[in-house]
Amino acid sequence: MGHSAVIFDFFGTLTESVTAAERMTGHAEVAAALGVPADDYAEALHRSWPGRARGRHGDLPSTMRWLAAACGVDVDDASCAAACAIRRRTQRDYVRLRPDAEPVLRTLRERGIAVGLVSDCTLELPEVWNELPIADHVDAPVFSVQIGVKKPDPAIYLRACERLGVEPTDCVYVGDGDSNELVGAATVGMRPRRLLMPDHADAHVFDPVTWTGDTIASLAAVLDN
Protein backbone atom coordinates (compact mmCIF):
# COMPACT_ATOMS: atom_id res chain seq x y z
CA MET A 1 0.00 0.00 0.00
CA GLY A 2 2.91 2.36 0.52
CA HIS A 3 1.58 3.78 3.80
CA SER A 4 1.30 2.62 7.38
CA ALA A 5 -1.86 4.46 8.46
CA VAL A 6 -5.16 5.75 7.17
CA ILE A 7 -6.86 8.61 8.97
CA PHE A 8 -10.54 9.25 8.32
CA ASP A 9 -12.92 12.14 8.77
CA PHE A 10 -16.20 11.09 10.41
CA PHE A 11 -19.31 13.01 9.32
CA GLY A 12 -19.96 12.66 5.58
CA THR A 13 -17.09 10.20 5.26
CA LEU A 14 -17.64 7.23 7.54
CA THR A 15 -21.27 8.33 7.82
CA GLU A 16 -23.86 9.21 5.22
CA SER A 17 -24.26 12.93 4.74
CA VAL A 18 -26.79 14.96 6.67
CA THR A 19 -28.82 17.34 4.55
CA ALA A 20 -29.40 20.97 5.40
CA ALA A 21 -33.13 20.23 5.65
CA GLU A 22 -32.52 17.48 8.23
CA ARG A 23 -30.39 19.77 10.31
CA MET A 24 -32.99 22.55 10.24
CA THR A 25 -35.67 20.12 11.42
CA GLY A 26 -33.51 19.06 14.35
CA HIS A 27 -32.61 22.67 15.15
CA ALA A 28 -36.30 23.62 15.20
CA GLU A 29 -37.01 20.92 17.79
CA VAL A 30 -34.26 22.15 20.09
CA ALA A 31 -35.29 25.78 19.58
CA ALA A 32 -38.87 24.95 20.58
CA ALA A 33 -37.64 23.32 23.80
CA LEU A 34 -35.56 26.39 24.60
CA GLY A 35 -38.42 28.74 23.74
CA VAL A 36 -36.49 30.66 21.09
CA PRO A 37 -37.23 31.33 17.40
CA ALA A 38 -35.90 28.55 15.19
CA ASP A 39 -34.16 30.96 12.81
CA ASP A 40 -32.42 32.74 15.68
CA TYR A 41 -31.26 29.44 17.14
CA ALA A 42 -29.95 28.24 13.77
CA GLU A 43 -28.04 31.49 13.32
CA ALA A 44 -26.55 31.25 16.81
CA LEU A 45 -25.48 27.66 16.08
CA HIS A 46 -23.83 28.65 12.81
CA ARG A 47 -22.07 31.64 14.33
CA SER A 48 -20.80 29.66 17.31
CA TRP A 49 -19.66 26.55 15.40
CA PRO A 50 -15.92 27.30 15.53
CA GLY A 51 -16.10 27.80 19.29
CA ARG A 52 -18.41 24.87 19.96
CA ALA A 53 -16.19 22.56 17.89
CA ARG A 54 -13.29 23.61 20.11
CA GLY A 55 -15.24 23.02 23.33
CA ARG A 56 -15.26 26.68 24.32
CA HIS A 57 -18.82 26.80 25.64
CA GLY A 58 -18.54 24.12 28.32
CA ASP A 59 -20.66 21.01 28.69
CA LEU A 60 -23.94 20.50 26.84
CA PRO A 61 -26.20 22.24 29.39
CA SER A 62 -23.81 25.20 29.46
CA THR A 63 -23.80 25.30 25.68
CA MET A 64 -27.60 25.21 25.54
CA ARG A 65 -27.79 28.06 28.04
CA TRP A 66 -25.24 30.04 26.02
CA LEU A 67 -27.23 29.51 22.82
CA ALA A 68 -30.49 30.51 24.49
CA ALA A 69 -28.84 33.65 25.86
CA ALA A 70 -27.52 34.46 22.39
CA CYS A 71 -31.18 34.39 21.31
CA GLY A 72 -32.22 36.64 24.17
CA VAL A 73 -33.67 34.00 26.50
CA ASP A 74 -32.66 33.04 30.05
CA VAL A 75 -33.67 29.36 29.92
CA ASP A 76 -34.93 27.49 33.01
CA ASP A 77 -33.54 24.14 34.17
CA ALA A 78 -36.40 22.02 32.81
CA SER A 79 -36.29 23.60 29.37
CA CYS A 80 -32.52 23.29 29.26
CA ALA A 81 -32.69 19.59 30.14
CA ALA A 82 -35.35 19.00 27.48
CA ALA A 83 -33.27 20.82 24.87
CA CYS A 84 -30.19 18.76 25.78
CA ALA A 85 -32.13 15.52 25.41
CA ILE A 86 -33.44 16.53 21.99
CA ARG A 87 -30.01 17.68 20.86
CA ARG A 88 -28.46 14.36 21.88
CA ARG A 89 -31.20 12.40 20.09
CA THR A 90 -31.05 14.37 16.87
CA GLN A 91 -27.25 14.29 16.75
CA ARG A 92 -27.30 10.52 17.34
CA ASP A 93 -29.81 10.16 14.49
CA TYR A 94 -27.27 11.80 12.17
CA VAL A 95 -24.77 9.00 12.81
CA ARG A 96 -25.69 6.71 9.91
CA LEU A 97 -22.59 4.70 9.16
CA ARG A 98 -21.93 3.90 5.52
CA PRO A 99 -22.45 0.17 4.86
CA ASP A 100 -18.80 -0.35 3.99
CA ALA A 101 -17.36 1.67 6.90
CA GLU A 102 -16.98 -1.15 9.40
CA PRO A 103 -15.73 -3.75 6.86
CA VAL A 104 -13.15 -1.31 5.45
CA LEU A 105 -11.79 -0.31 8.84
CA ARG A 106 -11.67 -3.91 9.98
CA THR A 107 -9.82 -4.98 6.82
CA LEU A 108 -7.25 -2.21 7.21
CA ARG A 109 -6.51 -3.35 10.75
CA GLU A 110 -6.25 -6.98 9.60
CA ARG A 111 -3.67 -5.87 7.04
CA GLY A 112 -1.60 -4.21 9.73
CA ILE A 113 -2.57 -0.66 8.73
CA ALA A 114 -3.17 1.69 11.65
CA VAL A 115 -6.51 3.51 11.60
CA GLY A 116 -7.11 7.00 12.95
CA LEU A 117 -10.02 9.41 13.08
CA VAL A 118 -9.98 13.20 13.04
CA SER A 119 -13.39 14.77 13.55
CA ASP A 120 -14.54 18.34 13.92
CA CYS A 121 -17.42 17.72 16.31
CA THR A 122 -19.27 18.88 19.36
CA LEU A 123 -19.75 17.00 22.61
CA GLU A 124 -22.34 14.53 21.40
CA LEU A 125 -20.04 12.38 19.23
CA PRO A 126 -17.50 11.50 21.95
CA GLU A 127 -20.41 10.65 24.24
CA VAL A 128 -21.64 7.86 21.93
CA TRP A 129 -18.34 6.89 20.27
CA ASN A 130 -17.78 3.66 22.19
CA GLU A 131 -21.27 2.47 21.27
CA LEU A 132 -20.51 2.57 17.53
CA PRO A 133 -19.53 -0.66 15.74
CA ILE A 134 -16.49 1.02 14.20
CA ALA A 135 -14.98 2.15 17.51
CA ASP A 136 -13.03 -1.07 18.05
CA HIS A 137 -11.40 -0.68 14.62
CA VAL A 138 -10.04 2.83 15.23
CA ASP A 139 -6.70 3.00 17.01
CA ALA A 140 -6.69 6.76 17.61
CA PRO A 141 -9.91 8.81 17.57
CA VAL A 142 -9.24 12.55 17.83
CA PHE A 143 -12.19 14.86 18.51
CA SER A 144 -11.80 18.61 18.09
CA VAL A 145 -14.09 19.37 21.03
CA GLN A 146 -11.78 17.44 23.37
CA ILE A 147 -8.45 18.90 22.28
CA GLY A 148 -9.56 22.48 21.55
CA VAL A 149 -8.35 22.49 17.94
CA LYS A 150 -10.29 22.03 14.70
CA LYS A 151 -9.43 21.41 11.08
CA PRO A 152 -7.54 22.63 9.13
CA ASP A 153 -5.17 23.49 12.00
CA PRO A 154 -2.08 21.27 11.58
CA ALA A 155 -2.17 20.41 15.29
CA ILE A 156 -5.23 18.19 15.00
CA TYR A 157 -3.66 16.02 12.31
CA LEU A 158 -0.37 15.85 14.15
CA ARG A 159 -2.18 14.77 17.31
CA ALA A 160 -3.62 11.78 15.43
CA CYS A 161 -0.18 10.89 14.07
CA GLU A 162 1.33 11.15 17.54
CA ARG A 163 -1.29 8.81 18.98
CA LEU A 164 -0.77 6.34 16.13
CA GLY A 165 3.01 6.55 16.38
CA VAL A 166 3.44 7.39 12.69
CA GLU A 167 4.78 10.24 10.61
CA PRO A 168 2.32 12.35 8.56
CA THR A 169 4.09 11.32 5.36
CA ASP A 170 3.16 7.70 6.14
CA CYS A 171 -0.57 8.53 6.27
CA VAL A 172 -3.41 8.62 3.79
CA TYR A 173 -6.18 11.01 4.84
CA VAL A 174 -9.76 10.39 3.67
CA GLY A 175 -12.53 12.98 3.96
CA ASP A 176 -15.41 14.62 2.14
CA GLY A 177 -13.49 17.91 2.15
CA ASP A 178 -15.55 20.11 4.48
CA SER A 179 -13.68 22.46 6.84
CA ASN A 180 -10.80 22.60 4.33
CA GLU A 181 -9.66 19.33 5.84
CA LEU A 182 -7.91 18.03 2.73
CA VAL A 183 -5.74 21.11 2.38
CA GLY A 184 -4.92 20.86 6.08
CA ALA A 185 -3.93 17.22 5.71
CA ALA A 186 -1.73 17.99 2.72
CA THR A 187 -0.06 20.83 4.60
CA VAL A 188 1.34 18.43 7.22
CA GLY A 189 2.51 15.97 4.58
CA MET A 190 -0.35 13.47 4.43
CA ARG A 191 -1.74 12.09 1.18
CA PRO A 192 -5.35 13.28 1.02
CA ARG A 193 -8.14 11.50 -0.84
CA ARG A 194 -11.48 13.21 -1.24
CA LEU A 195 -14.44 10.84 -0.93
CA LEU A 196 -17.07 11.78 -3.52
CA MET A 197 -20.45 10.12 -3.00
CA PRO A 198 -23.90 10.91 -4.45
CA ASP A 199 -25.26 11.95 -1.05
CA HIS A 200 -22.71 14.75 -0.84
CA ALA A 201 -24.75 16.75 -3.36
CA ASP A 202 -27.34 17.72 -0.73
CA ALA A 203 -25.04 17.74 2.26
CA HIS A 204 -24.81 20.55 4.77
CA VAL A 205 -21.27 21.99 4.70
CA PHE A 206 -19.54 24.57 6.85
CA ASP A 207 -16.96 25.62 4.27
CA PRO A 208 -17.20 25.31 0.47
CA VAL A 209 -15.04 22.46 -0.76
CA THR A 210 -12.29 23.35 -3.21
CA TRP A 211 -10.11 20.39 -4.03
CA THR A 212 -8.39 19.38 -7.25
CA GLY A 213 -6.37 16.47 -5.87
CA ASP A 214 -7.04 12.75 -5.70
CA THR A 215 -10.59 11.48 -5.24
CA ILE A 216 -12.19 8.12 -4.51
CA ALA A 217 -15.77 6.98 -5.17
CA SER A 218 -16.15 4.66 -2.17
CA LEU A 219 -14.54 3.90 1.15
CA ALA A 220 -13.62 0.45 -0.18
CA ALA A 221 -11.35 2.16 -2.72
CA VAL A 222 -9.01 2.96 0.15
CA LEU A 223 -8.09 -0.72 0.21
CA ASP A 224 -6.67 -0.41 -3.30
CA ASN A 225 -4.66 2.78 -2.74
CSV table of N, CA and C in Angstrom, one decimal, residues 96-208:
chain,number,residue,atom,x,y,z
A,96,ARG,N,-25.3,7.8,10.8
A,96,ARG,CA,-25.7,6.7,9.9
A,96,ARG,C,-24.4,6.2,9.2
A,97,LEU,N,-23.8,5.2,9.7
A,97,LEU,CA,-22.6,4.7,9.2
A,97,LEU,C,-22.8,4.2,7.7
A,98,ARG,N,-21.9,4.5,6.9
A,98,ARG,CA,-21.9,3.9,5.5
A,98,ARG,C,-21.8,2.4,5.6
A,99,PRO,N,-22.5,1.6,4.8
A,99,PRO,CA,-22.5,0.2,4.9
A,99,PRO,C,-21.1,-0.4,4.8
A,100,ASP,N,-20.1,0.2,4.1
A,100,ASP,CA,-18.8,-0.4,4.0
A,100,ASP,C,-17.8,0.2,5.0
A,101,ALA,N,-18.3,1.1,5.9
A,101,ALA,CA,-17.4,1.7,6.9
A,101,ALA,C,-16.7,0.6,7.8
A,102,GLU,N,-17.5,-0.2,8.5
A,102,GLU,CA,-17.0,-1.2,9.4
A,102,GLU,C,-16.1,-2.2,8.7
A,103,PRO,N,-16.6,-2.8,7.5
A,103,PRO,CA,-15.7,-3.7,6.9
A,103,PRO,C,-14.4,-3.2,6.4
A,104,VAL,N,-14.4,-1.9,5.9
A,104,VAL,CA,-13.2,-1.3,5.4
A,104,VAL,C,-12.2,-1.1,6.6
A,105,LEU,N,-12.7,-0.5,7.7
A,105,LEU,CA,-11.8,-0.3,8.8
A,105,LEU,C,-11.3,-1.6,9.4
A,106,ARG,N,-12.1,-2.6,9.5
A,106,ARG,CA,-11.7,-3.9,10.0
A,106,ARG,C,-10.6,-4.5,9.1
A,107,THR,N,-10.8,-4.4,7.8
A,107,THR,CA,-9.8,-5.0,6.8
A,107,THR,C,-8.5,-4.3,6.9
A,108,LEU,N,-8.5,-2.9,7.1
A,108,LEU,CA,-7.3,-2.2,7.2
A,108,LEU,C,-6.5,-2.7,8.4
A,109,ARG,N,-7.2,-2.9,9.5
A,109,ARG,CA,-6.5,-3.3,10.7
A,109,ARG,C,-6.0,-4.8,10.5
A,110,GLU,N,-6.7,-5.6,9.9
A,110,GLU,CA,-6.3,-7.0,9.6
A,110,GLU,C,-5.0,-7.0,8.7
A,111,ARG,N,-4.8,-6.0,7.9
A,111,ARG,CA,-3.7,-5.9,7.0
A,111,ARG,C,-2.5,-5.2,7.7
A,112,GLY,N,-2.7,-4.8,9.0
A,112,GLY,CA,-1.6,-4.2,9.7
A,112,GLY,C,-1.5,-2.7,9.5
A,113,ILE,N,-2.5,-2.1,9.0
A,113,ILE,CA,-2.6,-0.7,8.7
A,113,ILE,C,-3.2,0.0,9.9
A,114,ALA,N,-2.6,1.0,10.5
A,114,ALA,CA,-3.2,1.7,11.7
A,114,ALA,C,-4.3,2.6,11.2
A,115,VAL,N,-5.3,2.7,12.0
A,115,VAL,CA,-6.5,3.5,11.6
A,115,VAL,C,-6.7,4.6,12.6
A,116,GLY,N,-6.8,5.9,12.1
A,116,GLY,CA,-7.1,7.0,13.0
A,116,GLY,C,-8.4,7.7,12.5
A,117,LEU,N,-8.8,8.6,13.4
A,117,LEU,CA,-10.0,9.4,13.1
A,117,LEU,C,-9.7,10.8,13.5
A,118,VAL,N,-10.1,11.8,12.7
A,118,VAL,CA,-10.0,13.2,13.0
A,118,VAL,C,-11.3,13.8,12.7
A,119,SER,N,-12.0,14.2,13.8
A,119,SER,CA,-13.4,14.8,13.6
A,119,SER,C,-13.6,16.1,14.2
A,120,ASP,N,-14.0,17.1,13.4
A,120,ASP,CA,-14.5,18.3,13.9
A,120,ASP,C,-15.9,18.0,14.4
A,121,CYS,N,-16.1,18.1,15.7
A,121,CYS,CA,-17.4,17.7,16.3
A,121,CYS,C,-17.7,18.5,17.6
A,122,THR,N,-18.9,18.4,18.0
A,122,THR,CA,-19.3,18.9,19.4
A,122,THR,C,-19.4,17.7,20.3
A,123,LEU,N,-19.8,18.0,21.5
A,123,LEU,CA,-19.7,17.0,22.6
A,123,LEU,C,-20.5,15.7,22.4
A,124,GLU,N,-21.5,15.7,21.5
A,124,GLU,CA,-22.3,14.5,21.4
A,124,GLU,C,-21.6,13.3,20.8
A,125,LEU,N,-20.7,13.5,19.8
A,125,LEU,CA,-20.0,12.4,19.2
A,125,LEU,C,-19.2,11.6,20.2
A,126,PRO,N,-18.3,12.3,21.0
A,126,PRO,CA,-17.5,11.5,22.0
A,126,PRO,C,-18.4,10.8,23.0
A,127,GLU,N,-19.5,11.3,23.3
A,127,GLU,CA,-20.4,10.6,24.2
A,127,GLU,C,-20.9,9.3,23.8
A,128,VAL,N,-21.1,9.1,22.4
A,128,VAL,CA,-21.6,7.9,21.9
A,128,VAL,C,-20.6,7.0,21.2
A,129,TRP,N,-19.4,7.5,21.1
A,129,TRP,CA,-18.3,6.9,20.3
A,129,TRP,C,-18.2,5.4,20.6
A,130,ASN,N,-18.0,5.1,21.8
A,130,ASN,CA,-17.8,3.7,22.2
A,130,ASN,C,-18.9,2.7,21.9
A,131,GLU,N,-20.1,3.3,21.6
A,131,GLU,CA,-21.3,2.5,21.3
A,131,GLU,C,-21.3,2.1,19.8
A,132,LEU,N,-20.5,2.8,19.0
A,132,LEU,CA,-20.5,2.6,17.5
A,132,LEU,C,-19.7,1.3,17.1
A,133,PRO,N,-20.2,0.6,16.1
A,133,PRO,CA,-19.5,-0.7,15.7
A,133,PRO,C,-18.2,-0.5,15.1
A,134,ILE,N,-17.8,0.8,14.8
A,134,ILE,CA,-16.5,1.0,14.2
A,134,ILE,C,-15.5,1.4,15.3
A,135,ALA,N,-15.9,1.6,16.5
A,135,ALA,CA,-15.0,2.1,17.5
A,135,ALA,C,-13.8,1.2,17.8
A,136,ASP,N,-14.1,-0.1,17.8
A,136,ASP,CA,-13.0,-1.1,18.1
A,136,ASP,C,-12.0,-1.2,16.9
A,137,HIS,N,-12.3,-0.6,15.8
A,137,HIS,CA,-11.4,-0.7,14.6
A,137,HIS,C,-10.6,0.6,14.4
A,138,VAL,N,-10.8,1.5,15.3
A,138,VAL,CA,-10.0,2.8,15.2
A,138,VAL,C,-9.0,2.9,16.4
A,139,ASP,N,-7.8,3.0,16.0
A,139,ASP,CA,-6.7,3.0,17.0
A,139,ASP,C,-6.6,4.3,17.7
A,140,ALA,N,-6.9,5.4,17.0
A,140,ALA,CA,-6.7,6.8,17.6
A,140,ALA,C,-7.8,7.7,17.2
A,141,PRO,N,-8.9,7.8,17.9
A,141,PRO,CA,-9.9,8.8,17.6
A,141,PRO,C,-9.5,10.2,18.2
A,142,VAL,N,-9.6,11.2,17.4
A,142,VAL,CA,-9.2,12.6,17.8
A,142,VAL,C,-10.5,13.4,17.5
A,143,PHE,N,-11.0,14.0,18.6
A,143,PHE,CA,-12.2,14.9,18.5
A,143,PHE,C,-11.8,16.3,18.8
A,144,SER,N,-12.2,17.2,17.9
A,144,SER,CA,-11.8,18.6,18.1
A,144,SER,C,-12.3,19.2,19.4
A,145,VAL,N,-13.5,18.8,19.8
A,145,VAL,CA,-14.1,19.4,21.0
A,145,VAL,C,-13.3,19.0,22.3
A,146,GLN,N,-12.6,17.9,22.2
A,146,GLN,CA,-11.8,17.4,23.4
A,146,GLN,C,-10.4,18.0,23.4
A,147,ILE,N,-9.8,18.4,22.3
A,147,ILE,CA,-8.5,18.9,22.3
A,147,ILE,C,-8.4,20.4,22.0
A,148,GLY,N,-9.5,21.0,21.7
A,148,GLY,CA,-9.6,22.5,21.6
A,148,GLY,C,-9.0,23.0,20.3
A,149,VAL,N,-8.9,22.1,19.2
A,149,VAL,CA,-8.3,22.5,17.9
A,149,VAL,C,-9.2,21.8,16.9
A,150,LYS,N,-9.5,22.6,15.8
A,150,LYS,CA,-10.3,22.0,14.7
A,150,LYS,C,-9.5,22.1,13.4
A,151,LYS,N,-10.0,21.4,12.4
A,151,LYS,CA,-9.4,21.4,11.1
A,151,LYS,C,-9.7,22.8,10.5
A,152,PRO,N,-8.7,23.3,9.6
A,152,PRO,CA,-7.5,22.6,9.1
A,152,PRO,C,-6.3,22.9,9.9
A,153,ASP,N,-6.4,23.2,11.2
A,153,ASP,CA,-5.2,23.5,12.0
A,153,ASP,C,-4.3,22.3,12.0
A,154,PRO,N,-3.0,22.4,11.6
A,154,PRO,CA,-2.1,21.3,11.6
A,154,PRO,C,-2.1,20.5,12.9
A,155,ALA,N,-2.3,21.1,14.0
A,155,ALA,CA,-2.2,20.4,15.3
A,155,ALA,C,-3.1,19.2,15.4
A,156,ILE,N,-4.3,19.3,14.8
A,156,ILE,CA,-5.2,18.2,15.0
A,156,ILE,C,-4.8,16.9,14.2
A,157,TYR,N,-4.2,17.2,13.1
A,157,TYR,CA,-3.7,16.0,12.3
A,157,TYR,C,-2.4,15.4,13.0
A,158,LEU,N,-1.6,16.3,13.5
A,158,LEU,CA,-0.4,15.8,14.1
A,158,LEU,C,-0.7,15.1,15.4
A,159,ARG,N,-1.8,15.5,16.1
A,159,ARG,CA,-2.2,14.8,17.3
A,159,ARG,C,-2.6,13.3,17.0
A,160,ALA,N,-3.3,13.1,15.9
A,160,ALA,CA,-3.6,11.8,15.4
A,160,ALA,C,-2.4,11.0,15.1
A,161,CYS,N,-1.4,11.6,14.4
A,161,CYS,CA,-0.2,10.9,14.1
A,161,CYS,C,0.6,10.5,15.3
A,162,GLU,N,0.6,11.4,16.3
A,162,GLU,CA,1.3,11.1,17.5
A,162,GLU,C,0.7,10.0,18.2
A,163,ARG,N,-0.6,9.9,18.3
A,163,ARG,CA,-1.3,8.8,19.0
A,163,ARG,C,-1.1,7.5,18.2
A,164,LEU,N,-1.0,7.6,16.9
A,164,LEU,CA,-0.8,6.3,16.1
A,164,LEU,C,0.7,5.9,16.1
A,165,GLY,N,1.6,6.8,16.4
A,165,GLY,CA,3.0,6.6,16.4
A,165,GLY,C,3.5,6.5,15.0
A,166,VAL,N,3.0,7.4,14.1
A,166,VAL,CA,3.4,7.4,12.7
A,166,VAL,C,3.8,8.8,12.3
A,167,GLU,N,4.5,8.9,11.2
A,167,GLU,CA,4.8,10.2,10.6
A,167,GLU,C,3.6,10.6,9.6
A,168,PRO,N,3.4,11.9,9.5
A,168,PRO,CA,2.3,12.3,8.6
A,168,PRO,C,2.5,11.8,7.1
A,169,THR,N,3.8,11.8,6.7
A,169,THR,CA,4.1,11.3,5.4
A,169,THR,C,3.8,9.8,5.1
A,170,ASP,N,3.5,9.1,6.2
A,170,ASP,CA,3.2,7.7,6.1
A,170,ASP,C,1.6,7.5,6.1
A,171,CYS,N,0.9,8.6,6.1
A,171,CYS,CA,-0.6,8.5,6.3
A,171,CYS,C,-1.3,8.9,5.0
A,172,VAL,N,-2.4,8.2,4.7
A,172,VAL,CA,-3.4,8.6,3.8
A,172,VAL,C,-4.5,9.2,4.6
A,173,TYR,N,-5.1,10.4,4.2
A,173,TYR,CA,-6.2,11.0,4.8
A,173,TYR,C,-7.4,11.0,3.9
A,174,VAL,N,-8.5,10.5,4.5
A,174,VAL,CA,-9.8,10.4,3.7
A,174,VAL,C,-10.9,11.2,4.3
A,175,GLY,N,-11.4,12.1,3.5
A,175,GLY,CA,-12.5,13.0,4.0
A,175,GLY,C,-13.4,13.5,2.8
A,176,ASP,N,-14.5,14.0,3.2
A,176,ASP,CA,-15.4,14.6,2.1
A,176,ASP,C,-15.0,16.0,1.8
A,177,GLY,N,-14.1,16.6,2.5
A,177,GLY,CA,-13.5,17.9,2.2
A,177,GLY,C,-14.0,19.1,2.9
A,178,ASP,N,-15.0,19.0,3.7
A,178,ASP,CA,-15.6,20.1,4.5
A,178,ASP,C,-14.5,20.6,5.5
A,179,SER,N,-14.6,21.8,5.9
A,179,SER,CA,-13.7,22.5,6.8
A,179,SER,C,-12.3,22.6,6.3
A,180,ASN,N,-12.1,22.5,5.0
A,180,ASN,CA,-10.8,22.6,4.3
A,180,ASN,C,-9.9,21.5,4.9
A,181,GLU,N,-10.4,20.4,5.2
A,181,GLU,CA,-9.7,19.3,5.8
A,181,GLU,C,-8.6,18.7,4.9
A,182,LEU,N,-8.9,18.7,3.6
A,182,LEU,CA,-7.9,18.0,2.7
A,182,LEU,C,-6.7,18.9,2.6
A,183,VAL,N,-6.9,20.2,2.5
A,183,VAL,CA,-5.7,21.1,2.4
A,183,VAL,C,-4.9,21.0,3.7
A,184,GLY,N,-5.6,21.0,4.8
A,184,GLY,CA,-4.9,20.9,6.1
A,184,GLY,C,-4.1,19.6,6.2
A,185,ALA,N,-4.7,18.5,5.7
A,185,ALA,CA,-3.9,17.2,5.7
A,185,ALA,C,-2.7,17.3,4.8
A,186,ALA,N,-2.9,17.9,3.6
A,186,ALA,CA,-1.7,18.0,2.7
A,186,ALA,C,-0.6,18.9,3.3
A,187,THR,N,-1.0,19.9,4.0
A,187,THR,CA,-0.1,20.8,4.6
A,187,THR,C,0.9,20.1,5.5
A,188,VAL,N,0.4,19.1,6.3
A,188,VAL,CA,1.3,18.4,7.2
A,188,VAL,C,2.1,17.3,6.6
A,189,GLY,N,1.8,17.0,5.3
A,189,GLY,CA,2.5,16.0,4.6
A,189,GLY,C,1.7,14.7,4.3
A,190,MET,N,0.5,14.6,4.7
A,190,MET,CA,-0.4,13.5,4.4
A,190,MET,C,-0.7,13.4,3.0
A,191,ARG,N,-1.3,12.3,2.5
A,191,ARG,CA,-1.7,12.1,1.2
A,191,ARG,C,-3.3,12.1,1.2
A,192,PRO,N,-3.9,13.2,0.9
A,192,PRO,CA,-5.4,13.3,1.0
A,192,PRO,C,-6.1,12.6,-0.2
A,193,ARG,N,-7.2,12.0,0.2
A,193,ARG,CA,-8.1,11.5,-0.8
A,193,ARG,C,-9.5,12.1,-0.5
A,194,ARG,N,-10.1,12.7,-1.5
A,194,ARG,CA,-11.5,13.2,-1.2
A,194,ARG,C,-12.5,12.1,-1.6
A,195,LEU,N,-13.4,11.8,-0.7
A,195,LEU,CA,-14.4,10.8,-0.9
A,195,LEU,C,-15.6,11.6,-1.6
A,196,LEU,N,-16.0,11.2,-2.8
A,196,LEU,CA,-17.1,11.8,-3.5
A,196,LEU,C,-18.2,10.8,-3.7
A,197,MET,N,-19.3,11.0,-3.0
A,197,MET,CA,-20.5,10.1,-3.0
A,197,MET,C,-21.7,10.9,-3.4
A,198,PRO,N,-22.7,10.2,-4.0
A,198,PRO,CA,-23.9,10.9,-4.5
A,198,PRO,C,-24.6,11.7,-3.4
A,199,ASP,N,-24.6,11.2,-2.1
A,199,ASP,CA,-25.3,12.0,-1.0
A,199,ASP,C,-24.6,13.3,-0.7
A,200,HIS,N,-23.4,13.5,-1.1
A,200,HIS,CA,-22.7,14.8,-0.8
A,200,HIS,C,-23.4,15.9,-1.5
A,201,ALA,N,-24.1,15.7,-2.6
A,201,ALA,CA,-24.7,16.7,-3.4
A,201,ALA,C,-25.7,17.6,-2.5
A,202,ASP,N,-26.4,17.0,-1.6
A,202,ASP,CA,-27.3,17.7,-0.7
A,202,ASP,C,-26.9,17.9,0.7
A,203,ALA,N,-25.6,17.7,0.9
A,203,ALA,CA,-25.0,17.7,2.3
A,203,ALA,C,-24.9,19.2,2.8
A,204,HIS,N,-25.1,19.3,4.1
A,204,HIS,CA,-24.8,20.5,4.8
A,204,HIS,C,-23.3,20.6,4.9
A,205,VAL,N,-22.7,21.8,4.5
A,205,VAL,CA,-21.3,22.0,4.7
A,205,VAL,C,-21.0,23.3,5.4
A,206,PHE,N,-19.9,23.4,6.2
A,206,PHE,CA,-19.5,24.6,6.9
A,206,PHE,C,-18.6,25.5,6.0
A,207,ASP,N,-17.8,24.9,5.2
A,207,ASP,CA,-17.0,25.6,4.3
A,207,ASP,C,-17.0,25.0,2.9
A,208,PRO,N,-17.2,25.8,1.8
A,208,PRO,CA,-17.2,25.3,0.5
A,208,PRO,C,-16.0,24.5,0.2
